[in-house]
Amino acid sequence: MALLSLLHYPDPRLHKIAAPVKQVDDSIRKLIDDMAETMYAAPGIGLAATQVNVHQRIIIVDTSENNDRLQVFINPEILSSAGEAEREEGCLSVPGIYDRILRPDAITVRALDREGNSFTLDAQGLLATCIQHEMDHLVGKVFVEYLSQLKQNRIKTKMRKRSRTAG
Ligand code: NI
């Protein structure tokens, strides 16, 4: 496995639209393994392929206490959603920034697993938030884009300063 480098907001590559995975093969499974290693090392609870500059519809999440329940979603689709919940979100592509985002509280999602088998999952709470956050990445959306323009500008300035000092 290998650690992958993460794109950081406001990198324009975070706004690319990911293409559907045509075939779930060993190269996809290798990418998923590398994404998992990268996510756990960060540490984070979710990662989209977009964030490692691979523009294919793949997300992984692990919202378990002990980081031992990796969930993989290839070509995910939200079939239905219900309720509303506001939760604090953060993103490995926007380090150090957290804010409250309003989203549906429960979703039904359909996707392929790492073997290419289709499954449907009912998710709610933190897991539902996390899946929606990661799916947004696949359509080029970063969570800070739900915030006011003023906040977005402040975050961009902060991120640019940070990348200058990081070299
Ligand atoms: Ni994110």
JSON list of C-alpha atoms in Angstrom, two decimals, residues 66-156:
[
{"chain": "A", "resi": 66, "resn": "ASN", "atom": "CA", "xyz": [-12.01, 1.89, 16.36]},
{"chain": "A", "resi": 67, "resn": "ASN", "atom": "CA", "xyz": [-11.37, 2.59, 12.66]},
{"chain": "A", "resi": 68, "resn": "ASP", "atom": "CA", "xyz": [-12.10, -1.03, 11.84]},
{"chain": "A", "resi": 69, "resn": "ARG", "atom": "CA", "xyz": [-15.15, -0.76, 9.61]},
{"chain": "A", "resi": 70, "resn": "LEU", "atom": "CA", "xyz": [-14.13, 0.48, 6.18]},
{"chain": "A", "resi": 71, "resn": "GLN", "atom": "CA", "xyz": [-17.06, 1.02, 3.82]},
{"chain": "A", "resi": 72, "resn": "VAL", "atom": "CA", "xyz": [-16.43, 1.33, 0.09]},
{"chain": "A", "resi": 73, "resn": "PHE", "atom": "CA", "xyz": [-18.87, 2.90, -2.37]},
{"chain": "A", "resi": 74, "resn": "ILE", "atom": "CA", "xyz": [-18.15, 2.70, -6.08]},
{"chain": "A", "resi": 75, "resn": "ASN", "atom": "CA", "xyz": [-20.49, 4.64, -8.40]},
{"chain": "A", "resi": 76, "resn": "PRO", "atom": "CA", "xyz": [-22.68, 5.65, -5.44]},
{"chain": "A", "resi": 77, "resn": "GLU", "atom": "CA", "xyz": [-26.18, 7.01, -6.06]},
{"chain": "A", "resi": 78, "resn": "ILE", "atom": "CA", "xyz": [-28.55, 8.46, -3.50]},
{"chain": "A", "resi": 79, "resn": "LEU", "atom": "CA", "xyz": [-31.95, 6.82, -4.02]},
{"chain": "A", "resi": 80, "resn": "SER", "atom": "CA", "xyz": [-33.82, 8.78, -1.36]},
{"chain": "A", "resi": 81, "resn": "SER", "atom": "CA", "xyz": [-33.23, 11.12, 1.53]},
{"chain": "A", "resi": 82, "resn": "ALA", "atom": "CA", "xyz": [-35.22, 12.28, 4.54]},
{"chain": "A", "resi": 83, "resn": "GLY", "atom": "CA", "xyz": [-35.07, 14.70, 7.44]},
{"chain": "A", "resi": 84, "resn": "GLU", "atom": "CA", "xyz": [-32.53, 17.40, 8.13]},
{"chain": "A", "resi": 85, "resn": "ALA", "atom": "CA", "xyz": [-29.57, 17.61, 10.44]},
{"chain": "A", "resi": 86, "resn": "GLU", "atom": "CA", "xyz": [-26.85, 20.15, 11.00]},
{"chain": "A", "resi": 87, "resn": "ARG", "atom": "CA", "xyz": [-23.47, 18.68, 11.85]},
{"chain": "A", "resi": 88, "resn": "GLU", "atom": "CA", "xyz": [-19.96, 20.02, 12.12]},
{"chain": "A", "resi": 89, "resn": "GLU", "atom": "CA", "xyz": [-17.90, 18.95, 9.13]},
{"chain": "A", "resi": 90, "resn": "GLY", "atom": "CA", "xyz": [-14.25, 19.06, 8.29]},
{"chain": "A", "resi": 91, "resn": "CYS", "atom": "CA", "xyz": [-12.31, 17.86, 5.29]},
{"chain": "A", "resi": 92, "resn": "LEU", "atom": "CA", "xyz": [-8.82, 16.49, 4.72]},
{"chain": "A", "resi": 93, "resn": "SER", "atom": "CA", "xyz": [-8.61, 18.87, 1.74]},
{"chain": "A", "resi": 94, "resn": "VAL", "atom": "CA", "xyz": [-9.37, 21.89, 3.94]},
{"chain": "A", "resi": 95, "resn": "PRO", "atom": "CA", "xyz": [-7.23, 21.22, 7.01]},
{"chain": "A", "resi": 96, "resn": "GLY", "atom": "CA", "xyz": [-8.11, 23.05, 10.20]},
{"chain": "A", "resi": 97, "resn": "ILE", "atom": "CA", "xyz": [-11.49, 24.31, 8.98]},
{"chain": "A", "resi": 98, "resn": "TYR", "atom": "CA", "xyz": [-14.71, 23.07, 10.60]},
{"chain": "A", "resi": 99, "resn": "ASP", "atom": "CA", "xyz": [-18.22, 24.40, 10.22]},
{"chain": "A", "resi": 100, "resn": "ARG", "atom": "CA", "xyz": [-21.82, 23.34, 10.58]},
{"chain": "A", "resi": 101, "resn": "ILE", "atom": "CA", "xyz": [-23.56, 22.16, 7.42]},
{"chain": "A", "resi": 102, "resn": "LEU", "atom": "CA", "xyz": [-27.25, 21.35, 6.99]},
{"chain": "A", "resi": 103, "resn": "ARG", "atom": "CA", "xyz": [-28.02, 18.16, 5.06]},
{"chain": "A", "resi": 104, "resn": "PRO", "atom": "CA", "xyz": [-30.62, 15.39, 4.93]},
{"chain": "A", "resi": 105, "resn": "ASP", "atom": "CA", "xyz": [-30.29, 13.25, 8.08]},
{"chain": "A", "resi": 106, "resn": "ALA", "atom": "CA", "xyz": [-31.04, 9.90, 6.45]},
{"chain": "A", "resi": 107, "resn": "ILE", "atom": "CA", "xyz": [-30.27, 8.56, 3.00]},
{"chain": "A", "resi": 108, "resn": "THR", "atom": "CA", "xyz": [-30.61, 5.38, 1.02]},
{"chain": "A", "resi": 109, "resn": "VAL", "atom": "CA", "xyz": [-27.58, 4.85, -1.15]},
{"chain": "A", "resi": 110, "resn": "ARG", "atom": "CA", "xyz": [-26.87, 2.27, -3.83]},
{"chain": "A", "resi": 111, "resn": "ALA", "atom": "CA", "xyz": [-23.32, 1.48, -4.92]},
{"chain": "A", "resi": 112, "resn": "LEU", "atom": "CA", "xyz": [-20.92, -1.28, -5.90]},
{"chain": "A", "resi": 113, "resn": "ASP", "atom": "CA", "xyz": [-18.62, -2.83, -3.31]},
{"chain": "A", "resi": 114, "resn": "ARG", "atom": "CA", "xyz": [-14.94, -3.64, -3.85]},
{"chain": "A", "resi": 115, "resn": "GLU", "atom": "CA", "xyz": [-15.87, -6.88, -5.57]},
{"chain": "A", "resi": 116, "resn": "GLY", "atom": "CA", "xyz": [-18.16, -5.04, -7.96]},
{"chain": "A", "resi": 117, "resn": "ASN", "atom": "CA", "xyz": [-21.36, -6.30, -6.35]},
{"chain": "A", "resi": 118, "resn": "SER", "atom": "CA", "xyz": [-24.30, -3.93, -6.05]},
{"chain": "A", "resi": 119, "resn": "PHE", "atom": "CA", "xyz": [-25.68, -3.17, -2.59]},
{"chain": "A", "resi": 120, "resn": "THR", "atom": "CA", "xyz": [-28.14, -0.77, -1.04]},
{"chain": "A", "resi": 121, "resn": "LEU", "atom": "CA", "xyz": [-27.56, 0.83, 2.36]},
{"chain": "A", "resi": 122, "resn": "ASP", "atom": "CA", "xyz": [-29.79, 2.89, 4.65]},
{"chain": "A", "resi": 123, "resn": "ALA", "atom": "CA", "xyz": [-27.59, 5.37, 6.48]},
{"chain": "A", "resi": 124, "resn": "GLN", "atom": "CA", "xyz": [-28.38, 8.00, 9.05]},
{"chain": "A", "resi": 125, "resn": "GLY", "atom": "CA", "xyz": [-26.62, 10.38, 11.39]},
{"chain": "A", "resi": 126, "resn": "LEU", "atom": "CA", "xyz": [-22.88, 10.80, 11.05]},
{"chain": "A", "resi": 127, "resn": "LEU", "atom": "CA", "xyz": [-22.60, 8.06, 8.42]},
{"chain": "A", "resi": 128, "resn": "ALA", "atom": "CA", "xyz": [-25.22, 9.75, 6.22]},
{"chain": "A", "resi": 129, "resn": "THR", "atom": "CA", "xyz": [-23.45, 13.10, 6.59]},
{"chain": "A", "resi": 130, "resn": "CYS", "atom": "CA", "xyz": [-20.11, 11.54, 5.73]},
{"chain": "A", "resi": 131, "resn": "ILE", "atom": "CA", "xyz": [-21.38, 9.73, 2.62]},
{"chain": "A", "resi": 132, "resn": "GLN", "atom": "CA", "xyz": [-23.03, 12.92, 1.34]},
{"chain": "A", "resi": 133, "resn": "HIS", "atom": "CA", "xyz": [-19.88, 14.97, 2.02]},
{"chain": "A", "resi": 134, "resn": "GLU", "atom": "CA", "xyz": [-17.73, 12.47, 0.09]},
{"chain": "A", "resi": 135, "resn": "MET", "atom": "CA", "xyz": [-20.24, 12.19, -2.76]},
{"chain": "A", "resi": 136, "resn": "ASP", "atom": "CA", "xyz": [-20.13, 15.97, -3.12]},
{"chain": "A", "resi": 137, "resn": "HIS", "atom": "CA", "xyz": [-16.39, 15.67, -3.86]},
{"chain": "A", "resi": 138, "resn": "LEU", "atom": "CA", "xyz": [-17.22, 13.45, -6.85]},
{"chain": "A", "resi": 139, "resn": "VAL", "atom": "CA", "xyz": [-19.18, 16.30, -8.42]},
{"chain": "A", "resi": 140, "resn": "GLY", "atom": "CA", "xyz": [-16.46, 18.81, -7.62]},
{"chain": "A", "resi": 141, "resn": "LYS", "atom": "CA", "xyz": [-18.03, 20.29, -4.53]},
{"chain": "A", "resi": 142, "resn": "VAL", "atom": "CA", "xyz": [-16.09, 21.01, -1.33]},
{"chain": "A", "resi": 143, "resn": "PHE", "atom": "CA", "xyz": [-18.13, 21.46, 1.89]},
{"chain": "A", "resi": 144, "resn": "VAL", "atom": "CA", "xyz": [-17.00, 25.06, 2.41]},
{"chain": "A", "resi": 145, "resn": "GLU", "atom": "CA", "xyz": [-19.03, 25.96, -0.70]},
{"chain": "A", "resi": 146, "resn": "TYR", "atom": "CA", "xyz": [-22.17, 25.64, 1.45]},
{"chain": "A", "resi": 147, "resn": "LEU", "atom": "CA", "xyz": [-20.88, 28.55, 3.56]},
{"chain": "A", "resi": 148, "resn": "SER", "atom": "CA", "xyz": [-21.30, 32.27, 2.88]},
{"chain": "A", "resi": 149, "resn": "GLN", "atom": "CA", "xyz": [-19.09, 33.92, 0.26]},
{"chain": "A", "resi": 150, "resn": "LEU", "atom": "CA", "xyz": [-17.46, 35.93, 3.04]},
{"chain": "A", "resi": 151, "resn": "LYS", "atom": "CA", "xyz": [-16.49, 32.77, 4.93]},
{"chain": "A", "resi": 152, "resn": "GLN", "atom": "CA", "xyz": [-15.28, 31.11, 1.73]},
{"chain": "A", "resi": 153, "resn": "ASN", "atom": "CA", "xyz": [-13.02, 34.06, 0.95]},
{"chain": "A", "resi": 154, "resn": "ARG", "atom": "CA", "xyz": [-11.58, 33.98, 4.47]},
{"chain": "A", "resi": 155, "resn": "ILE", "atom": "CA", "xyz": [-10.91, 30.25, 4.17]},
{"chain": "A", "resi": 156, "resn": "LYS", "atom": "CA", "xyz": [-9.22, 30.68, 0.77]}
]
